[in-house]
Coordinates of C-alpha atoms (C1' of nucleotides) in Angstrom, one line a residue:
Chain H
M1 CA 14.7 3.1 -14.5
Q2 CA 12.9 3.8 -11.0
H3 CA 12.7 2.2 -7.9
W4 CA 9.9 1.3 -5.4
L5 CA 8.8 -0.4 -2.3
V6 CA 5.8 -2.6 -2.7
K7 CA 4.2 -3.7 0.5
S8 CA 1.9 -6.9 1.2
P9 CA 1.1 -8.9 4.1
P10 CA 2.5 -12.5 3.7
K11 CA -0.6 -14.4 4.8
R12 CA -2.4 -12.5 1.7
Y13 CA 0.6 -13.0 -0.8
S14 CA 4.1 -13.4 0.0
I15 CA 7.5 -13.4 -1.8
D16 CA 7.5 -17.3 -1.9
D17 CA 4.0 -17.0 -3.9
L18 CA 5.6 -14.7 -6.0
K19 CA 8.7 -16.8 -6.5
A20 CA 6.4 -20.1 -7.4
A21 CA 4.6 -18.1 -9.9
G22 CA 7.4 -16.3 -11.6
V23 CA 5.2 -13.6 -13.1
D24 CA 1.9 -12.3 -11.7
C25 CA -0.4 -9.7 -11.6
W26 CA -0.3 -7.1 -8.7
D27 CA -4.0 -6.6 -8.1
G28 CA -6.2 -5.3 -5.2
V29 CA -4.7 -1.5 -5.2
R30 CA -8.1 0.2 -4.0
N31 CA -6.0 3.5 -3.1
Y32 CA -6.3 6.6 -5.5
Q33 CA -2.9 8.0 -4.9
V34 CA -1.1 4.5 -5.6
R35 CA -3.5 3.8 -8.4
N36 CA -2.1 7.0 -9.9
M37 CA 1.3 5.8 -9.1
L38 CA 0.7 2.6 -11.2
R39 CA -0.7 4.6 -14.0
D40 CA 1.6 7.6 -14.3
D41 CA 5.0 6.7 -12.9
F42 CA 5.6 2.9 -13.1
R43 CA 7.5 1.6 -16.2
T44 CA 8.3 -1.8 -17.5
G45 CA 11.6 -2.7 -16.2
D46 CA 11.8 -0.5 -12.9
L47 CA 12.7 -2.5 -9.8
A48 CA 10.8 -3.0 -6.5
F49 CA 11.3 -4.2 -3.2
F50 CA 8.9 -6.6 -1.9
Y51 CA 8.1 -5.8 1.6
H52 CA 6.3 -7.9 4.2
S53 CA 3.8 -6.2 6.3
E54 CA 1.3 -7.3 9.0
C55 CA 3.5 -9.9 10.1
P56 CA 5.7 -10.8 13.1
E57 CA 8.8 -9.2 11.6
P58 CA 7.9 -6.7 9.0
G59 CA 10.9 -5.8 6.5
I60 CA 12.1 -6.1 2.9
V61 CA 12.3 -9.6 1.9
G62 CA 13.2 -9.5 -2.0
T63 CA 13.2 -7.8 -5.1
M64 CA 11.1 -8.1 -8.5
M65 CA 11.0 -6.3 -11.7
I66 CA 7.7 -4.3 -13.0
A67 CA 6.9 -6.6 -16.1
S68 CA 4.1 -4.6 -17.6
G69 CA 2.4 -1.1 -17.8
A70 CA -0.8 -0.4 -15.8
Y71 CA -4.0 -2.0 -16.9
P72 CA -7.5 -2.7 -15.8
D73 CA -7.8 -4.6 -12.6
P74 CA -10.7 -7.3 -13.4
T75 CA -11.1 -8.1 -9.6
A76 CA -12.8 -4.6 -9.0
F77 CA -15.7 -6.3 -11.5
D78 CA -16.2 -9.5 -9.8
P79 CA -18.8 -9.4 -7.0
K80 CA -17.1 -12.4 -5.7
E81 CA -14.0 -10.9 -5.2
K82 CA -12.9 -9.5 -1.7
Y83 CA -11.9 -6.1 -3.4
F84 CA -15.1 -6.0 -5.8
D85 CA -16.0 -2.3 -6.3
P86 CA -19.6 -1.6 -7.7
K87 CA -18.5 1.6 -8.8
S88 CA -15.8 0.5 -11.0
D89 CA -17.2 0.4 -14.7
P90 CA -15.7 -1.9 -17.0
E91 CA -16.1 1.1 -19.6
S92 CA -14.1 2.9 -17.8
P93 CA -12.1 1.1 -15.0
R94 CA -11.2 3.0 -11.9
W95 CA -8.4 0.3 -10.5
L96 CA -5.5 -0.6 -12.2
M97 CA -2.6 -3.4 -11.6
V98 CA 0.6 -4.4 -13.2
D99 CA 2.6 -7.4 -13.6
V100 CA 5.5 -7.9 -11.8
R101 CA 8.3 -10.6 -12.1
Y102 CA 10.3 -12.2 -9.3
K103 CA 13.9 -11.3 -8.9
R104 CA 15.1 -13.0 -6.0
K105 CA 15.1 -13.0 -2.4
L106 CA 17.5 -11.1 -0.2
K107 CA 20.3 -13.1 1.5
R108 CA 18.4 -12.3 4.7
P109 CA 15.1 -9.9 5.2
I110 CA 16.0 -6.5 6.3
P111 CA 13.6 -5.7 9.1
L112 CA 12.0 -2.5 9.6
K113 CA 13.5 -1.9 12.9
E114 CA 16.8 -1.9 10.9
L115 CA 15.8 0.6 8.4
R116 CA 14.7 2.8 10.9
A117 CA 18.0 2.6 12.7
H118 CA 19.9 4.3 9.3
D119 CA 20.0 8.2 8.9
E120 CA 20.5 7.5 5.0
L121 CA 16.8 6.1 4.7
T122 CA 15.5 8.6 7.2
E123 CA 13.6 10.2 4.0
M124 CA 12.1 7.2 2.8
P125 CA 8.2 7.7 2.5
L126 CA 7.7 4.3 4.0
L127 CA 9.4 5.4 7.2
R128 CA 7.4 8.5 7.7
R129 CA 4.9 8.8 10.5
G130 CA 1.3 7.8 9.4
N131 CA 2.8 6.4 6.1
R132 CA 0.1 3.6 5.0
L133 CA 0.3 3.6 1.2
S134 CA 1.2 0.2 -0.2
I135 CA 3.6 1.5 -2.9
T136 CA 6.2 4.1 -2.0
P137 CA 9.3 5.3 -4.3
V138 CA 12.8 4.5 -3.3
T139 CA 15.5 6.9 -4.4
P140 CA 18.6 5.2 -6.5
D141 CA 21.1 6.1 -3.2
Q142 CA 18.0 4.2 -0.8
W143 CA 18.1 1.3 -3.1
A144 CA 22.0 0.9 -3.2
F145 CA 22.1 1.6 0.4
I146 CA 19.8 -1.2 1.3
M147 CA 21.2 -3.4 -1.1
S148 CA 24.6 -2.9 0.7
L149 CA 23.0 -4.1 4.2
E150 CA 22.2 -7.7 2.8
Chain C
dG1 C1' -17.5 22.6 0.4
dC2 C1' -17.7 21.0 5.2
dC3 C1' -17.1 17.9 8.6
dA4 C1' -18.5 14.0 11.5
dA5 C1' -18.8 9.2 11.3
dC6 C1' -16.9 5.3 9.8
dG7 C1' -13.6 2.2 7.5
dT8 C1' -8.7 0.4 6.6
dT9 C1' -3.7 0.2 7.4
dG10 C1' -0.6 -1.7 10.0
dG11 C1' 3.1 -1.4 14.0
dC12 C1' 3.3 -2.9 18.3
Chain P
dG1 C1' -6.3 -6.6 20.4
dC2 C1' -5.2 -1.5 20.6
dC3 C1' -4.6 2.7 18.5
dA4 C1' -2.7 6.2 15.6
dA5 C1' -3.0 8.1 11.3
dC6 C1' -5.3 8.6 7.4
dG7 C1' -8.9 7.8 3.7
dT8 C1' -13.9 7.6 2.1
dT9 C1' -18.6 8.6 2.3
dG10 C1' -22.8 11.1 2.7
dG11 C1' -25.7 14.4 5.1
dC12 C1' -26.4 19.0 5.2

DNA sequence: GCCAACGTTGGC
DNA sequence: GCCAACGTTGGC
């Protein structure tokens, strides 16, 4: 089983939105590196941190489980959607998504500031300079260490 | 294939 | 709102 960290601005989609939904699709990925991870590396049963970005206190707020393999993202085909992509052809879809299942909120959010303060986590892609990918891998050790901070 | 212009992300 | 960093686009 693998571990991931998945970012979302809470104004767009928050951990509470996922909690309310139970299971939801993770649509709107429009970055090729991230799409390739969804397509090639994601497996049902993988665990992921839910990270709130672009908010007063960015950080890890909960966990979820990957609940499907990658499949075409229909929002790419709909001109009314914010993430419509006229170049994504339903015959050969360019953008993919997965389903995710809410697991739980952490007892307390772990802020980005705090993640940065731990030597154990300096290798996390999330913390590397210039990283902007909305999905990044987490090693088993990093996962366990972050869980121990809760 | 190069590269300038432009767009997006995301912390602060 | 600013700005660094990076991705995408499109002319050549």
